[in-house]
mmCIF file with all atom_site columns, C-alpha atoms in Angstrom:
data_model
loop_
_atom_site.group_PDB
_atom_site.id
_atom_site.type_symbol
_atom_site.label_atom_id
_atom_site.label_alt_id
_atom_site.label_comp_id
_atom_site.label_asym_id
_atom_site.label_entity_id
_atom_site.label_seq_id
_atom_site.pdbx_PDB_ins_code
_atom_site.Cartn_x
_atom_site.Cartn_y
_atom_site.Cartn_z
_atom_site.occupancy
_atom_site.B_iso_or_equiv
_atom_site.pdbx_formal_charge
_atom_site.auth_seq_id
_atom_site.auth_comp_id
_atom_site.auth_asym_id
_atom_site.auth_atom_id
_atom_site.pdbx_PDB_model_num
ATOM 1   C CA . MET K 1 1   ? 143.729 196.837 -71.559 1.00 45.00 ? 16  MET K CA 1
ATOM 2   C CA . MET K 1 2   ? 146.576 196.587 -73.365 1.00 47.00 ? 17  MET K CA 1
ATOM 3   C CA . THR K 1 3   ? 148.214 194.382 -70.313 1.00 50.00 ? 18  THR K CA 1
ATOM 4   C CA . GLY K 1 4   ? 152.137 195.297 -69.659 1.00 51.00 ? 19  GLY K CA 1
ATOM 5   C CA . SER K 1 5   ? 152.573 197.726 -71.997 1.00 52.00 ? 20  SER K CA 1
ATOM 6   C CA . THR K 1 6   ? 155.256 200.249 -70.907 1.00 58.00 ? 21  THR K CA 1
ATOM 7   C CA . ASP K 1 7   ? 152.955 202.846 -72.300 1.00 66.00 ? 22  ASP K CA 1
ATOM 8   C CA . MET K 1 8   ? 150.067 202.634 -69.502 1.00 58.00 ? 23  MET K CA 1
ATOM 9   C CA . SER K 1 9   ? 151.060 203.541 -66.329 1.00 56.00 ? 24  SER K CA 1
ATOM 10  C CA . PRO K 1 10  ? 151.205 201.225 -63.324 1.00 54.00 ? 25  PRO K CA 1
ATOM 11  C CA . GLU K 1 11  ? 147.569 203.128 -62.082 1.00 54.00 ? 26  GLU K CA 1
ATOM 12  C CA . GLN K 1 12  ? 146.262 201.746 -65.273 1.00 53.00 ? 27  GLN K CA 1
ATOM 13  C CA . ARG K 1 13  ? 146.956 198.473 -65.160 1.00 56.00 ? 28  ARG K CA 1
ATOM 14  C CA . VAL K 1 14  ? 146.172 197.632 -61.924 1.00 53.00 ? 29  VAL K CA 1
ATOM 15  C CA . PRO K 1 15  ? 141.613 196.466 -62.209 1.00 52.00 ? 30  PRO K CA 1
ATOM 16  C CA . GLU K 1 16  ? 140.212 198.677 -58.773 1.00 48.00 ? 31  GLU K CA 1
ATOM 17  C CA . TRP K 1 17  ? 142.325 201.530 -59.240 1.00 46.00 ? 32  TRP K CA 1
ATOM 18  C CA . GLY K 1 18  ? 139.835 203.317 -59.819 1.00 47.00 ? 33  GLY K CA 1
ATOM 19  C CA . GLY K 1 19  ? 139.040 203.247 -56.831 1.00 46.00 ? 34  GLY K CA 1
ATOM 20  C CA . ASP K 1 20  ? 134.670 202.821 -56.342 1.00 44.00 ? 35  ASP K CA 1
ATOM 21  C CA . HIS K 1 21  ? 135.437 199.158 -53.684 1.00 44.00 ? 36  HIS K CA 1
ATOM 22  C CA . LEU K 1 22  ? 137.204 201.964 -52.042 1.00 44.00 ? 37  LEU K CA 1
ATOM 23  C CA . ALA K 1 23  ? 134.390 204.363 -51.863 1.00 44.00 ? 38  ALA K CA 1
ATOM 24  C CA . ASP K 1 24  ? 131.479 201.900 -50.817 1.00 44.00 ? 39  ASP K CA 1
ATOM 25  C CA . PRO K 1 25  ? 131.184 202.888 -47.260 1.00 38.00 ? 40  PRO K CA 1
ATOM 26  C CA . ALA K 1 26  ? 130.250 199.093 -46.908 1.00 39.00 ? 41  ALA K CA 1
ATOM 27  C CA . SER K 1 27  ? 133.698 198.817 -47.516 1.00 43.00 ? 42  SER K CA 1
ATOM 28  C CA . ALA K 1 28  ? 135.384 200.770 -45.018 1.00 41.00 ? 43  ALA K CA 1
ATOM 29  C CA . ASP K 1 29  ? 136.572 200.539 -41.471 1.00 44.00 ? 44  ASP K CA 1
ATOM 30  C CA . LEU K 1 30  ? 134.420 200.503 -38.291 1.00 38.00 ? 45  LEU K CA 1
ATOM 31  C CA . ASP K 1 31  ? 136.367 203.753 -37.310 1.00 44.00 ? 46  ASP K CA 1
ATOM 32  C CA . GLY K 1 32  ? 136.875 205.559 -40.714 1.00 44.00 ? 47  GLY K CA 1
ATOM 33  C CA . ASP K 1 33  ? 140.627 205.065 -41.764 1.00 47.00 ? 48  ASP K CA 1
ATOM 34  C CA . THR K 1 34  ? 140.770 203.216 -45.097 1.00 56.00 ? 49  THR K CA 1
ATOM 35  C CA . LEU K 1 35  ? 141.708 206.214 -46.836 1.00 71.00 ? 50  LEU K CA 1
ATOM 36  C CA . GLY K 1 36  ? 143.487 208.291 -44.130 1.00 85.00 ? 51  GLY K CA 1
ATOM 37  C CA . VAL K 1 37  ? 144.190 211.658 -43.064 1.00 92.00 ? 52  VAL K CA 1
ATOM 38  C CA . ASP K 1 38  ? 143.898 214.393 -45.783 1.00 94.00 ? 53  ASP K CA 1
ATOM 39  C CA . PRO K 1 39  ? 146.953 215.250 -46.323 1.00 95.00 ? 54  PRO K CA 1
ATOM 40  C CA . THR K 1 40  ? 146.415 218.924 -46.659 1.00 95.00 ? 55  THR K CA 1
ATOM 41  C CA . GLU K 1 41  ? 145.209 218.482 -43.184 1.00 96.00 ? 56  GLU K CA 1
ATOM 42  C CA . LEU K 1 42  ? 149.300 216.429 -42.406 1.00 96.00 ? 57  LEU K CA 1
ATOM 43  C CA . SER K 1 43  ? 152.090 218.415 -41.075 1.00 96.00 ? 58  SER K CA 1
ATOM 44  C CA . ASP K 1 44  ? 155.475 218.502 -42.559 1.00 95.00 ? 59  ASP K CA 1
ATOM 45  C CA . GLU K 1 45  ? 156.706 216.407 -40.565 1.00 96.00 ? 60  GLU K CA 1
ATOM 46  C CA . ASP K 1 46  ? 153.945 214.081 -40.052 1.00 96.00 ? 61  ASP K CA 1
ATOM 47  C CA . LEU K 1 47  ? 153.639 214.179 -44.202 1.00 96.00 ? 62  LEU K CA 1
ATOM 48  C CA . ILE K 1 48  ? 157.231 213.303 -44.469 1.00 96.00 ? 63  ILE K CA 1
ATOM 49  C CA . ARG K 1 49  ? 157.022 210.052 -42.309 1.00 95.00 ? 64  ARG K CA 1
ATOM 50  C CA . GLU K 1 50  ? 153.026 208.894 -44.097 1.00 95.00 ? 65  GLU K CA 1
ATOM 51  C CA . MET K 1 51  ? 155.650 208.467 -47.429 1.00 96.00 ? 66  MET K CA 1
ATOM 52  C CA . HIS K 1 52  ? 158.574 207.587 -45.371 1.00 96.00 ? 67  HIS K CA 1
ATOM 53  C CA . SER K 1 53  ? 156.519 204.566 -44.471 1.00 93.00 ? 68  SER K CA 1
ATOM 54  C CA . LEU K 1 54  ? 154.572 203.941 -47.346 1.00 94.00 ? 69  LEU K CA 1
ATOM 55  C CA . HIS K 1 55  ? 158.126 203.853 -49.736 1.00 94.00 ? 70  HIS K CA 1
ATOM 56  C CA . ARG K 1 56  ? 159.617 201.141 -46.454 1.00 95.00 ? 71  ARG K CA 1
ATOM 57  C CA . THR K 1 57  ? 156.300 198.885 -47.702 1.00 95.00 ? 72  THR K CA 1
ATOM 58  C CA . ARG K 1 58  ? 156.066 199.447 -51.178 1.00 95.00 ? 73  ARG K CA 1
ATOM 59  C CA . LEU K 1 59  ? 158.096 196.220 -52.764 1.00 95.00 ? 74  LEU K CA 1
ATOM 60  C CA . ASP K 1 60  ? 156.631 193.989 -50.878 1.00 96.00 ? 75  ASP K CA 1
ATOM 61  C CA . THR K 1 61  ? 153.258 195.965 -51.798 1.00 95.00 ? 76  THR K CA 1
ATOM 62  C CA . LEU K 1 62  ? 153.473 195.994 -54.987 1.00 95.00 ? 77  LEU K CA 1
ATOM 63  C CA . ARG K 1 63  ? 154.849 192.276 -54.461 1.00 96.00 ? 78  ARG K CA 1
ATOM 64  C CA . HIS K 1 64  ? 152.457 190.616 -52.494 1.00 96.00 ? 79  HIS K CA 1
ATOM 65  C CA . ALA K 1 65  ? 149.811 192.655 -51.358 1.00 96.00 ? 80  ALA K CA 1
ATOM 66  C CA . ALA K 1 66  ? 145.753 192.204 -53.365 1.00 96.00 ? 81  ALA K CA 1
ATOM 67  C CA . ASP K 1 67  ? 144.792 194.512 -56.145 1.00 95.00 ? 82  ASP K CA 1
ATOM 68  C CA . ALA K 1 68  ? 143.154 196.216 -53.604 1.00 94.00 ? 83  ALA K CA 1
ATOM 69  C CA . ALA K 1 69  ? 145.760 197.197 -51.296 1.00 94.00 ? 84  ALA K CA 1
ATOM 70  C CA . LEU K 1 70  ? 148.491 197.945 -54.540 1.00 95.00 ? 85  LEU K CA 1
ATOM 71  C CA . ALA K 1 71  ? 145.412 199.896 -55.010 1.00 95.00 ? 86  ALA K CA 1
ATOM 72  C CA . ASN K 1 72  ? 145.351 201.374 -52.281 1.00 94.00 ? 87  ASN K CA 1
ATOM 73  C CA . HIS K 1 73  ? 148.648 202.137 -51.539 1.00 94.00 ? 88  HIS K CA 1
ATOM 74  C CA . LEU K 1 74  ? 148.528 203.598 -55.436 1.00 95.00 ? 89  LEU K CA 1
ATOM 75  C CA . ARG K 1 75  ? 146.185 206.177 -54.665 1.00 95.00 ? 90  ARG K CA 1
ATOM 76  C CA . ARG K 1 76  ? 147.061 206.847 -51.090 1.00 95.00 ? 91  ARG K CA 1
ATOM 77  C CA . THR K 1 77  ? 151.456 207.855 -52.590 1.00 95.00 ? 92  THR K CA 1
ATOM 78  C CA . ALA K 1 78  ? 150.117 209.797 -55.089 1.00 95.00 ? 93  ALA K CA 1
ATOM 79  C CA . GLU K 1 79  ? 148.059 211.553 -52.462 1.00 95.00 ? 94  GLU K CA 1
ATOM 80  C CA . LEU K 1 80  ? 150.648 212.507 -50.524 1.00 96.00 ? 95  LEU K CA 1
ATOM 81  C CA . GLU K 1 81  ? 153.662 213.438 -53.167 1.00 95.00 ? 96  GLU K CA 1
ATOM 82  C CA . THR K 1 82  ? 151.804 215.318 -55.634 1.00 96.00 ? 97  THR K CA 1
ATOM 83  C CA . GLU K 1 83  ? 151.172 217.732 -51.229 1.00 96.00 ? 98  GLU K CA 1
ATOM 84  C CA . TYR K 1 84  ? 154.372 217.041 -51.265 1.00 95.00 ? 99  TYR K CA 1
ATOM 85  C CA . LEU K 1 85  ? 154.954 219.423 -54.049 1.00 95.00 ? 100 LEU K CA 1
ATOM 86  C CA . ALA K 1 86  ? 152.141 221.386 -53.370 1.00 96.00 ? 101 ALA K CA 1
ATOM 87  C CA . ARG K 1 87  ? 154.202 222.943 -50.770 1.00 96.00 ? 102 ARG K CA 1
ATOM 88  C CA . HIS K 1 88  ? 157.886 222.262 -52.146 1.00 94.00 ? 103 HIS K CA 1
ATOM 89  C CA . PRO K 1 89  ? 157.700 223.749 -55.493 1.00 92.00 ? 104 PRO K CA 1
ATOM 90  C CA . GLY K 1 90  ? 161.193 224.769 -56.139 1.00 91.00 ? 105 GLY K CA 1
ATOM 91  C CA . ARG K 1 91  ? 162.364 221.901 -53.489 1.00 88.00 ? 106 ARG K CA 1
ATOM 92  C CA . GLU K 1 92  ? 165.990 221.655 -53.689 1.00 89.00 ? 107 GLU K CA 1
ATOM 93  C CA . VAL K 1 93  ? 168.115 219.250 -56.252 1.00 89.00 ? 108 VAL K CA 1
ATOM 94  C CA . ASP K 1 94  ? 170.877 217.477 -56.024 1.00 91.00 ? 109 ASP K CA 1
ATOM 95  C CA . PRO K 1 95  ? 172.678 218.063 -59.008 1.00 90.00 ? 110 PRO K CA 1
ATOM 96  C CA . SER K 1 96  ? 174.915 214.821 -58.400 1.00 91.00 ? 111 SER K CA 1
ATOM 97  C CA . ARG K 1 97  ? 170.979 212.849 -59.822 1.00 89.00 ? 112 ARG K CA 1
ATOM 98  C CA . LEU K 1 98  ? 170.978 214.951 -63.159 1.00 89.00 ? 113 LEU K CA 1
ATOM 99  C CA . ARG K 1 99  ? 171.615 212.522 -66.424 1.00 87.00 ? 114 ARG K CA 1
ATOM 100 C CA . ASP K 1 100 ? 173.453 214.849 -69.027 1.00 82.00 ? 115 ASP K CA 1
ATOM 101 C CA . VAL K 1 101 ? 171.114 215.642 -72.063 1.00 73.00 ? 116 VAL K CA 1
#
């Protein structure tokens, strides 16, 4: 592993990214909510609310959470954002957010 390389994604830099610790039933919460609701089952309103929650806690999780919690945060963010993009492939792009090439 090339630590600190800019060629690696954050997921590749987190040792637990594979999620094996999350797939182990012995390490799961008793109520089974460790991994969250499948994003495909969320309403648009709930999907946006979940993304807001993750983005609101992003910096604190990145700076202070255990590697396992960061890996779970990265995984969940990817799941929710992937679902959002699947639902809104022609999403509105703000021209002021574009850079000249």
